[in-house]
mmCIF file of C-alpha atoms in Angstrom:
data_model
loop_
_atom_site.group_PDB
_atom_site.id
_atom_site.type_symbol
_atom_site.label_atom_id
_atom_site.label_comp_id
_atom_site.label_asym_id
_atom_site.label_seq_id
_atom_site.Cartn_x
_atom_site.Cartn_y
_atom_site.Cartn_z
ATOM 1 C CA UNK A 54 109.391 94.612 115.020
ATOM 2 C CA UNK A 55 111.581 92.588 117.543
ATOM 3 C CA UNK A 56 112.814 89.314 116.087
ATOM 4 C CA UNK A 57 111.769 86.432 118.380
ATOM 5 C CA UNK A 58 115.090 84.789 117.690
ATOM 6 C CA UNK A 59 116.818 87.565 119.495
ATOM 7 C CA UNK A 60 116.416 85.487 122.587
ATOM 8 C CA UNK A 61 119.465 83.555 121.486
ATOM 9 C CA UNK A 62 121.677 85.853 119.461
ATOM 10 C CA UNK A 63 125.219 85.022 118.795
ATOM 11 C CA UNK A 64 126.796 88.327 117.879
ATOM 12 C CA UNK A 65 129.007 88.676 114.892
ATOM 13 C CA UNK A 66 132.589 89.395 116.043
ATOM 14 C CA UNK A 67 134.906 91.320 113.692
ATOM 15 C CA UNK A 68 138.421 90.086 113.299
ATOM 16 C CA UNK A 69 139.721 93.095 115.001
ATOM 17 C CA UNK A 70 138.298 92.139 118.284
ATOM 18 C CA UNK A 71 141.080 92.503 120.803
ATOM 19 C CA UNK A 72 139.890 89.945 123.266
ATOM 20 C CA UNK A 73 137.041 87.388 123.196
ATOM 21 C CA UNK A 74 133.934 88.955 124.683
ATOM 22 C CA UNK A 75 132.422 85.746 125.640
ATOM 23 C CA UNK A 76 133.742 86.039 129.196
ATOM 24 C CA UNK A 77 131.302 87.759 131.446
ATOM 25 C CA UNK A 78 132.094 91.201 132.526
ATOM 26 C CA UNK A 79 133.528 91.131 135.999
ATOM 27 C CA UNK A 80 130.608 92.914 137.732
ATOM 28 C CA UNK A 81 131.333 90.870 140.805
ATOM 29 C CA UNK A 82 134.855 92.375 141.561
ATOM 30 C CA UNK A 83 133.699 94.501 144.458
ATOM 31 C CA UNK A 84 131.104 92.147 145.885
ATOM 32 C CA UNK A 85 131.755 90.757 149.339
ATOM 33 C CA UNK A 86 129.684 88.256 151.366
ATOM 34 C CA UNK A 87 127.226 90.079 153.531
ATOM 35 C CA UNK A 88 124.701 87.522 154.837
ATOM 36 C CA UNK A 89 122.279 87.757 157.654
ATOM 37 C CA UNK A 90 124.943 86.946 160.241
ATOM 38 C CA UNK A 91 125.897 90.648 160.127
ATOM 39 C CA UNK A 92 124.157 92.737 162.692
ATOM 40 C CA UNK A 93 122.396 96.021 161.510
ATOM 41 C CA UNK A 94 124.720 99.031 162.235
ATOM 42 C CA UNK A 95 123.041 101.415 164.718
ATOM 43 C CA UNK A 96 123.300 104.287 162.308
ATOM 44 C CA UNK A 97 121.741 102.698 159.264
ATOM 45 C CA UNK A 98 118.130 103.274 160.463
ATOM 46 C CA UNK A 99 118.832 106.962 160.754
ATOM 47 C CA UNK A 100 117.886 106.996 164.513
ATOM 48 C CA UNK A 101 120.261 107.256 167.568
ATOM 49 C CA UNK A 102 121.151 104.153 169.475
ATOM 50 C CA UNK A 103 118.742 103.281 172.232
ATOM 51 C CA UNK A 104 119.953 104.516 175.661
ATOM 52 C CA UNK A 105 120.446 102.220 178.386
ATOM 53 C CA UNK A 106 117.964 102.973 181.129
ATOM 54 C CA UNK A 107 118.977 103.668 184.724
ATOM 55 C CA UNK A 108 117.668 101.509 187.462
ATOM 56 C CA UNK A 109 115.661 104.295 189.401
ATOM 57 C CA UNK A 110 112.103 104.956 188.079
ATOM 58 C CA UNK A 111 112.789 108.645 187.853
ATOM 59 C CA UNK A 112 116.136 108.300 186.002
ATOM 60 C CA UNK A 113 114.357 105.622 183.720
ATOM 61 C CA UNK A 114 111.565 108.059 182.894
ATOM 62 C CA UNK A 115 114.169 110.941 182.032
ATOM 63 C CA UNK A 116 116.040 108.554 179.874
ATOM 64 C CA UNK A 117 113.017 107.381 177.914
ATOM 65 C CA UNK A 118 111.839 111.076 177.453
ATOM 66 C CA UNK A 119 115.301 112.068 176.227
ATOM 67 C CA UNK A 120 115.359 109.122 173.797
ATOM 68 C CA UNK A 121 111.918 110.185 172.381
ATOM 69 C CA UNK A 122 113.142 113.829 172.005
ATOM 70 C CA UNK A 123 116.233 112.724 170.209
ATOM 71 C CA UNK A 124 114.080 110.493 167.952
ATOM 72 C CA UNK A 125 111.494 113.067 167.153
ATOM 73 C CA UNK A 126 114.216 115.649 166.384
ATOM 74 C CA UNK A 127 115.913 113.150 164.091
ATOM 75 C CA UNK A 128 112.839 112.242 162.303
ATOM 76 C CA UNK A 129 112.149 115.975 161.734
ATOM 77 C CA UNK A 130 115.633 116.442 160.331
ATOM 78 C CA UNK A 131 115.064 113.664 157.828
ATOM 79 C CA UNK A 132 111.704 115.020 156.947
ATOM 80 C CA UNK A 133 113.263 118.329 156.174
ATOM 81 C CA UNK A 134 116.101 116.728 154.150
ATOM 82 C CA UNK A 135 114.102 114.479 151.761
ATOM 83 C CA UNK A 136 111.298 116.933 151.322
ATOM 84 C CA UNK A 137 113.649 119.320 149.533
ATOM 85 C CA UNK A 138 115.716 118.868 146.423
ATOM 86 C CA UNK A 139 118.747 116.735 147.224
ATOM 87 C CA UNK A 140 122.171 117.967 146.296
ATOM 88 C CA UNK A 141 123.456 116.412 142.963
ATOM 89 C CA UNK A 142 127.023 115.593 141.974
ATOM 90 C CA UNK A 143 128.682 117.806 139.284
ATOM 91 C CA UNK A 144 127.892 116.882 135.768
ATOM 92 C CA UNK A 145 130.692 114.979 134.103
ATOM 93 C CA UNK A 146 133.186 116.793 131.871
ATOM 94 C CA UNK A 147 133.832 113.810 129.617
ATOM 95 C CA UNK A 148 131.626 112.621 126.787
ATOM 96 C CA UNK A 149 129.685 109.349 127.304
ATOM 97 C CA UNK A 150 131.272 106.158 125.747
ATOM 98 C CA UNK A 151 129.263 103.179 124.575
ATOM 99 C CA UNK A 152 130.399 100.209 126.745
ATOM 100 C CA UNK A 153 129.058 96.752 127.062
ATOM 101 C CA UNK A 154 127.987 95.923 130.716
ATOM 102 C CA UNK A 155 128.358 92.153 130.445
ATOM 103 C CA UNK A 156 128.502 89.400 127.669
ATOM 104 C CA UNK A 157 125.392 88.196 126.115
ATOM 105 C CA UNK A 158 123.104 85.782 128.006
ATOM 106 C CA UNK A 159 124.830 86.570 131.278
ATOM 107 C CA UNK A 160 122.490 86.760 134.307
ATOM 108 C CA UNK A 161 124.579 88.666 136.761
ATOM 109 C CA UNK A 162 123.231 88.938 140.312
ATOM 110 C CA UNK A 163 119.854 87.323 139.464
ATOM 111 C CA UNK A 164 117.928 86.384 142.561
ATOM 112 C CA UNK A 165 114.250 85.586 143.244
ATOM 113 C CA UNK A 166 112.437 85.605 146.642
ATOM 114 C CA UNK A 167 110.500 82.501 145.453
ATOM 115 C CA UNK A 168 113.802 80.525 145.173
ATOM 116 C CA UNK A 169 115.475 81.811 148.268
ATOM 117 C CA UNK A 170 115.362 80.283 151.664
ATOM 118 C CA UNK A 171 115.935 82.794 154.381
ATOM 119 C CA UNK A 172 118.475 81.999 157.064
ATOM 120 C CA UNK A 173 116.989 80.648 160.330
ATOM 121 C CA UNK A 174 117.745 84.069 162.201
ATOM 122 C CA UNK A 175 115.726 86.079 159.809
ATOM 123 C CA UNK A 176 111.963 86.993 160.330
ATOM 124 C CA UNK A 177 110.113 85.271 157.575
ATOM 125 C CA UNK A 178 106.834 87.234 157.892
ATOM 126 C CA UNK A 179 105.428 88.122 154.543
ATOM 127 C CA UNK A 180 108.451 86.823 152.619
ATOM 128 C CA UNK A 181 106.584 83.994 150.647
ATOM 129 C CA UNK A 182 104.226 86.654 149.328
ATOM 130 C CA UNK A 183 106.752 89.167 148.029
ATOM 131 C CA UNK A 184 107.154 87.799 144.485
ATOM 132 C CA UNK A 185 110.084 89.949 143.761
ATOM 133 C CA UNK A 186 113.370 89.345 141.930
ATOM 134 C CA UNK A 187 116.390 91.421 140.837
ATOM 135 C CA UNK A 188 119.163 91.359 138.513
ATOM 136 C CA UNK A 189 121.784 93.282 136.387
ATOM 137 C CA UNK A 190 120.948 94.863 133.069
ATOM 138 C CA UNK A 191 118.535 92.795 130.694
ATOM 139 C CA UNK A 192 119.714 91.920 127.369
ATOM 140 C CA UNK A 193 117.595 89.049 125.992
ATOM 141 C CA UNK A 194 114.192 87.404 125.854
ATOM 142 C CA UNK A 195 115.697 84.303 127.545
ATOM 143 C CA UNK A 196 116.219 86.428 130.722
ATOM 144 C CA UNK A 197 112.708 87.599 130.697
ATOM 145 C CA UNK A 198 110.992 84.256 129.995
ATOM 146 C CA UNK A 199 112.802 83.024 133.110
ATOM 147 C CA UNK A 200 110.319 85.215 134.983
ATOM 148 C CA UNK A 201 107.365 83.369 133.362
ATOM 149 C CA UNK A 202 105.253 86.276 132.404
ATOM 150 C CA UNK A 203 101.736 85.300 131.546
ATOM 151 C CA UNK A 204 98.112 86.394 131.928
ATOM 152 C CA UNK A 205 97.696 84.428 135.186
ATOM 153 C CA UNK A 206 101.033 85.710 136.697
ATOM 154 C CA UNK A 207 101.898 89.045 135.190
ATOM 155 C CA UNK A 208 105.345 90.527 135.551
ATOM 156 C CA UNK A 209 106.361 94.167 135.846
ATOM 157 C CA UNK A 210 109.959 94.868 134.918
ATOM 158 C CA UNK A 211 111.214 98.089 136.848
ATOM 159 C CA UNK A 212 114.170 99.677 135.019
ATOM 160 C CA UNK A 213 115.788 101.972 137.570
ATOM 161 C CA UNK A 214 118.504 103.413 135.500
ATOM 162 C CA UNK A 215 119.038 107.088 134.652
ATOM 163 C CA UNK A 216 121.912 106.426 132.299
ATOM 164 C CA UNK A 217 121.054 105.979 128.560
ATOM 165 C CA UNK A 218 121.220 102.296 127.660
ATOM 166 C CA UNK A 219 120.311 99.917 124.853
ATOM 167 C CA UNK A 220 120.764 96.198 123.724
ATOM 168 C CA UNK A 221 123.293 96.121 120.824
ATOM 169 C CA UNK A 222 123.836 92.850 119.028
ATOM 170 C CA UNK A 223 122.785 90.940 122.263
ATOM 171 C CA UNK A 224 124.977 93.048 124.409
ATOM 172 C CA UNK A 225 123.472 95.241 127.293
ATOM 173 C CA UNK A 226 125.256 98.453 126.643
ATOM 174 C CA UNK A 227 125.338 101.849 128.438
ATOM 175 C CA UNK A 228 126.661 105.280 127.334
ATOM 176 C CA UNK A 229 129.054 105.589 130.202
ATOM 177 C CA UNK A 230 130.792 108.422 132.101
ATOM 178 C CA UNK A 231 132.536 108.159 135.568
ATOM 179 C CA UNK A 232 130.043 106.958 138.222
ATOM 180 C CA UNK A 233 127.393 106.594 135.510
ATOM 181 C CA UNK A 234 126.413 110.168 135.969
ATOM 182 C CA UNK A 235 126.045 111.088 132.189
ATOM 183 C CA UNK A 236 122.375 112.284 132.646
ATOM 184 C CA UNK A 237 122.739 113.608 136.227
ATOM 185 C CA UNK A 238 120.375 116.513 136.806
ATOM 186 C CA UNK A 239 118.163 115.823 133.786
ATOM 187 C CA UNK A 240 114.463 115.316 134.007
ATOM 188 C CA UNK A 241 112.896 111.988 133.124
ATOM 189 C CA UNK A 242 111.750 113.450 129.747
ATOM 190 C CA UNK A 243 115.175 114.697 128.942
ATOM 191 C CA UNK A 244 116.692 111.254 129.770
ATOM 192 C CA UNK A 245 114.326 109.298 127.454
ATOM 193 C CA UNK A 246 114.848 111.822 124.742
ATOM 194 C CA UNK A 247 118.694 111.489 125.042
ATOM 195 C CA UNK A 248 118.365 107.640 125.020
ATOM 196 C CA UNK A 249 115.989 107.736 121.976
ATOM 197 C CA UNK A 250 118.399 109.935 119.960
ATOM 198 C CA UNK A 251 121.422 107.927 120.807
ATOM 199 C CA UNK A 252 119.665 104.675 119.624
ATOM 200 C CA UNK A 253 118.471 106.336 116.483
ATOM 201 C CA UNK A 254 121.817 107.448 115.596
ATOM 202 C CA UNK A 255 123.410 104.129 116.434
ATOM 203 C CA UNK A 256 121.104 102.227 114.150
ATOM 204 C CA UNK A 257 122.297 104.270 111.297
ATOM 205 C CA UNK A 258 125.961 103.104 111.607
ATOM 206 C CA UNK A 259 127.235 100.196 109.488
ATOM 207 C CA UNK A 260 129.712 99.185 112.272
ATOM 208 C CA UNK A 261 129.303 99.658 116.057
ATOM 209 C CA UNK A 262 132.341 99.462 118.312
ATOM 210 C CA UNK A 263 131.810 98.816 122.006
ATOM 211 C CA UNK A 264 134.249 98.588 124.930
ATOM 212 C CA UNK A 265 134.321 96.443 127.899
ATOM 213 C CA UNK A 266 132.639 98.270 130.975
ATOM 214 C CA UNK A 267 135.383 97.366 133.391
ATOM 215 C CA UNK A 268 138.261 98.198 131.152
ATOM 216 C CA UNK A 269 136.776 101.626 130.543
ATOM 217 C CA UNK A 270 136.213 102.285 134.195
ATOM 218 C CA UNK A 271 139.796 101.223 134.999
ATOM 219 C CA UNK A 272 141.065 103.233 132.092
ATOM 220 C CA UNK A 273 142.934 99.936 130.874
ATOM 221 C CA UNK A 274 145.731 100.744 128.319
ATOM 222 C CA UNK A 275 144.542 97.969 126.052
ATOM 223 C CA UNK A 276 140.782 97.708 126.624
ATOM 224 C CA UNK A 277 138.763 94.826 125.250
ATOM 225 C CA UNK A 278 136.707 95.887 122.263
ATOM 226 C CA UNK A 279 133.859 94.352 120.235
ATOM 227 C CA UNK A 280 133.190 95.445 116.629
ATOM 228 C CA UNK A 281 129.630 94.477 115.413
ATOM 229 C CA UNK A 282 128.501 94.696 111.848
ATOM 230 C CA UNK A 283 124.981 96.189 111.387
ATOM 231 C CA UNK A 284 123.845 94.630 114.812
ATOM 232 C CA UNK A 285 120.195 94.519 115.851
ATOM 233 C CA UNK A 286 119.535 97.387 118.268
ATOM 234 C CA UNK A 287 116.600 97.712 120.637
ATOM 235 C CA UNK A 288 115.554 99.761 123.599
ATOM 236 C CA UNK A 289 114.965 97.789 126.695
ATOM 237 C CA UNK A 290 111.315 98.718 126.666
ATOM 238 C CA UNK A 291 110.931 96.991 123.168
ATOM 239 C CA UNK A 292 112.540 93.904 124.498
ATOM 240 C CA UNK A 293 110.435 93.848 127.737
ATOM 241 C CA UNK A 294 107.106 94.347 125.954
ATOM 242 C CA UNK A 295 107.988 91.644 123.334
ATOM 243 C CA UNK A 296 108.212 89.127 126.318
ATOM 244 C CA UNK A 297 104.548 90.086 127.290
ATOM 245 C CA UNK A 298 105.874 91.813 130.462
ATOM 246 C CA UNK A 299 104.968 95.343 131.688
ATOM 247 C CA UNK A 300 107.823 97.925 131.553
ATOM 248 C CA UNK A 301 108.311 100.864 134.023
ATOM 249 C CA UNK A 302 111.151 103.165 133.807
ATOM 250 C CA UNK A 303 112.484 105.324 136.622
ATOM 251 C CA UNK A 304 115.494 107.513 136.140
ATOM 252 C CA UNK A 305 117.473 107.078 139.425
ATOM 253 C CA UNK A 306 120.810 108.507 139.653
ATOM 254 C CA UNK A 307 123.339 105.750 140.302
ATOM 255 C CA UNK A 308 124.787 105.731 143.880
ATOM 256 C CA UNK A 309 122.175 108.217 145.158
ATOM 257 C CA UNK A 310 118.911 107.951 146.964
ATOM 258 C CA UNK A 311 115.839 108.167 144.691
ATOM 259 C CA UNK A 312 114.229 111.516 144.159
ATOM 260 C CA UNK A 313 110.638 112.194 145.405
ATOM 261 C CA UNK A 314 109.175 112.047 141.879
ATOM 262 C CA UNK A 315 110.811 108.491 141.346
ATOM 263 C CA UNK A 316 109.474 107.276 144.697
ATOM 264 C CA UNK A 317 105.961 108.597 143.893
ATOM 265 C CA UNK A 318 106.092 106.779 140.561
ATOM 266 C CA UNK A 319 107.258 103.508 142.190
ATOM 267 C CA UNK A 320 104.449 103.747 144.632
ATOM 268 C CA UNK A 321 101.944 104.383 141.893
ATOM 269 C CA UNK A 322 103.444 101.285 140.164
ATOM 270 C CA UNK A 323 102.957 99.204 143.423
ATOM 271 C CA UNK A 324 99.364 100.396 143.722
ATOM 272 C CA UNK A 325 98.478 99.136 140.256
ATOM 273 C CA UNK A 326 100.026 95.681 140.679
ATOM 274 C CA UNK A 327 97.757 92.664 140.880
ATOM 275 C CA UNK A 328 97.885 90.069 143.712
ATOM 276 C CA UNK A 329 100.886 87.734 143.210
ATOM 277 C CA UNK A 330 102.032 89.826 140.318
ATOM 278 C CA UNK A 331 105.951 89.653 140.142
ATOM 279 C CA UNK A 332 108.079 92.702 140.370
ATOM 280 C CA UNK A 333 111.525 92.345 138.717
ATOM 281 C CA UNK A 334 113.953 95.189 139.493
ATOM 282 C CA UNK A 335 117.223 95.848 137.816
ATOM 283 C CA UNK A 336 119.823 98.499 137.380
ATOM 284 C CA UNK A 337 123.161 98.137 135.783
ATOM 285 C CA UNK A 338 125.009 95.658 138.034
ATOM 286 C CA UNK A 339 121.928 94.497 139.978
ATOM 287 C CA UNK A 340 123.314 95.786 143.199
ATOM 288 C CA UNK A 341 122.713 99.273 144.579
ATOM 289 C CA UNK A 342 119.523 100.783 143.031
ATOM 290 C CA UNK A 343 118.078 97.199 142.626
ATOM 291 C CA UNK A 344 118.556 96.340 146.238
ATOM 292 C CA UNK A 345 117.093 99.763 147.388
ATOM 293 C CA UNK A 346 113.834 99.100 145.426
ATOM 294 C CA UNK A 347 113.513 95.416 146.472
ATOM 295 C CA UNK A 348 113.800 96.641 150.197
ATOM 296 C CA UNK A 349 111.207 99.319 149.491
ATOM 297 C CA UNK A 350 108.972 96.666 148.041
ATOM 298 C CA UNK A 351 109.334 94.616 151.142
ATOM 299 C CA UNK A 352 108.525 97.619 153.370
ATOM 300 C CA UNK A 353 105.442 98.552 151.578
ATOM 301 C CA UNK A 354 104.064 95.049 151.957
ATOM 302 C CA UNK A 355 105.436 94.135 155.424
ATOM 303 C CA UNK A 356 106.332 97.103 157.472
ATOM 304 C CA UNK A 357 103.256 96.846 159.542
ATOM 305 C CA UNK A 358 104.257 93.402 160.739
ATOM 306 C CA UNK A 359 108.063 93.404 160.531
ATOM 307 C CA UNK A 360 110.579 95.684 162.220
ATOM 308 C CA UNK A 361 112.986 97.868 160.157
ATOM 309 C CA UNK A 362 115.899 95.615 161.607
ATOM 310 C CA UNK A 363 114.097 92.528 160.415
ATOM 311 C CA UNK A 364 113.570 93.711 156.895
ATOM 312 C CA UNK A 365 117.105 95.000 156.514
ATOM 313 C CA UNK A 366 118.678 91.739 157.937
ATOM 314 C CA UNK A 367 116.780 89.524 155.520
ATOM 315 C CA UNK A 368 117.352 91.820 152.618
ATOM 316 C CA UNK A 369 121.154 91.663 153.338
ATOM 317 C CA UNK A 370 120.901 88.033 153.173
ATOM 318 C CA UNK A 371 118.990 88.194 149.902
ATOM 319 C CA UNK A 372 120.772 90.826 148.080
ATOM 320 C CA UNK A 373 124.433 90.265 146.963
ATOM 321 C CA UNK A 374 127.429 92.307 147.962
ATOM 322 C CA UNK A 375 127.415 95.298 150.332
ATOM 323 C CA UNK A 376 124.601 97.557 148.782
ATOM 324 C CA UNK A 377 122.960 97.850 152.106
ATOM 325 C CA UNK A 378 126.149 98.317 154.190
ATOM 326 C CA UNK A 379 126.472 101.959 155.158
ATOM 327 C CA UNK A 380 129.888 101.317 156.391
ATOM 328 C CA UNK A 381 131.363 100.469 153.000
ATOM 329 C CA UNK A 382 134.202 102.929 152.320
ATOM 330 C CA UNK A 383 133.618 104.659 149.022
ATOM 331 C CA UNK A 384 135.247 107.958 150.045
ATOM 332 C CA UNK A 385 138.051 107.441 147.332
ATOM 333 C CA UNK A 386 135.211 107.547 144.786
ATOM 334 C CA UNK A 387 133.534 110.783 146.040
ATOM 335 C CA UNK A 388 130.366 109.052 147.062
ATOM 336 C CA UNK A 389 130.402 108.853 150.825
ATOM 337 C CA UNK A 390 127.681 111.427 151.637
ATOM 338 C CA UNK A 391 125.375 110.028 148.914
ATOM 339 C CA UNK A 392 125.787 106.475 150.412
ATOM 340 C CA UNK A 393 124.672 107.757 153.837
ATOM 341 C CA UNK A 394 121.691 109.445 152.092
ATOM 342 C CA UNK A 395 120.485 105.937 151.009
ATOM 343 C CA UNK A 396 120.637 104.516 154.453
ATOM 344 C CA UNK A 397 118.677 107.608 155.861
ATOM 345 C CA UNK A 398 116.112 107.306 153.090
ATOM 346 C CA UNK A 399 115.356 103.767 153.823
ATOM 347 C CA UNK A 400 114.833 104.491 157.545
ATOM 348 C CA UNK A 401 112.388 107.091 156.578
ATOM 349 C CA UNK A 402 110.693 105.193 153.979
ATOM 350 C CA UNK A 403 110.028 102.434 156.543
ATOM 351 C CA UNK A 404 108.125 104.983 158.580
ATOM 352 C CA UNK A 405 106.035 105.951 155.503
ATOM 353 C CA UNK A 406 105.474 102.394 154.660
ATOM 354 C CA UNK A 407 104.146 101.623 158.282
ATOM 355 C CA UNK A 408 101.632 104.441 157.795
ATOM 356 C CA UNK A 409 100.801 103.701 154.167
ATOM 357 C CA UNK A 410 100.723 99.841 153.621
ATOM 358 C CA UNK A 411 100.987 99.129 149.900
ATOM 359 C CA UNK A 412 101.397 102.854 149.413
ATOM 360 C CA UNK A 413 97.890 103.714 150.522
ATOM 361 C CA UNK A 414 96.312 106.189 151.058
ATOM 362 C CA UNK A 415 99.269 108.939 150.747
ATOM 363 C CA UNK A 416 101.993 109.255 148.202
ATOM 364 C CA UNK A 417 105.478 109.892 149.475
ATOM 365 C CA UNK A 418 105.395 113.472 148.553
ATOM 366 C CA UNK A 419 102.205 114.173 150.332
ATOM 367 C CA UNK A 420 103.287 112.185 153.337
ATOM 368 C CA UNK A 421 106.425 114.187 153.666
ATOM 369 C CA UNK A 422 104.484 117.540 153.369
ATOM 370 C CA UNK A 423 101.996 116.237 156.083
ATOM 371 C CA UNK A 424 104.954 115.183 158.305
ATOM 372 C CA UNK A 425 106.580 118.555 157.848
ATOM 373 C CA UNK A 426 103.451 120.426 158.922
ATOM 374 C CA UNK A 427 102.997 118.286 161.959
ATOM 375 C CA UNK A 428 106.582 118.440 163.177
ATOM 376 C CA UNK A 429 107.262 122.171 162.324
ATOM 377 C CA UNK A 430 107.504 124.402 165.319
#
């Protein structure tokens, strides 16, 4: 049974702790300002740039026809791409290491549409009815009660993380490998089984040692460590349900576009939500996967009345960092192709959302199949 006092845990620190863990993990290191003043790159919507029409009627007609043909071909290419199984990165060769994502009670990258005023140059259509929020990993009841879950205003917490994780002595912890790809290629059932087994084995330990996420990532020679004596250990689902919120787990690979099965599960969640029910999305840092699903939520609710560019522009203002910037250079991390996949996925999902407001009547997979049949030669 989850102890209600867990909402304000002060973890026991062993004397061999190398550096105080009370400073928040620097999850903001790579974040750059990316507000609505930035224009939407032409390639982020997955479509070719609009051609400038010639002045003569005949040339104008030819140009429009060519644009439509280019657009239709690009649409067909994206349908074929996302209808099939997407390429996955290679499985890591190193064993997962238990690392803490940030310090207890930290609320990295928390934002709520209810508390955010859009810039004047953003289209506000449907914004006030989104009831969506996002953050980094969840570790306490305090973070959940901030969402005010109750019978009149229910809250669904969408955990988008594929990597195995748990709350250990108040710390949000992850079994990490490079790029967070420890569970890449595994099914949802395999991921949940791995997480369950790791938590069970961890609970049997008298002492648990965890390493600072950033120091592990940077291979620091003297990483910050925390040693906990017989700490309380919970799965995130236990924590969320103790706060009287609903819990939905998707196993989305970090840095990649979501798979069709994850998109279908998300759409099923959206269909089951009550009017004015809050959707809270999180991943590890509260940036990439969190931003993607917040954009998808906006599209499902507003694609019929707001353009793709309008939605991307206001979501760039709302979401921190450069998660929606297709031009961010991640080539040194081996993730460039996957980042482009995310941009293309969002452009295609917008077309789905226009045809299926609030995810009705077709699922993502069925819509892809239908589009494939319609556009096949």
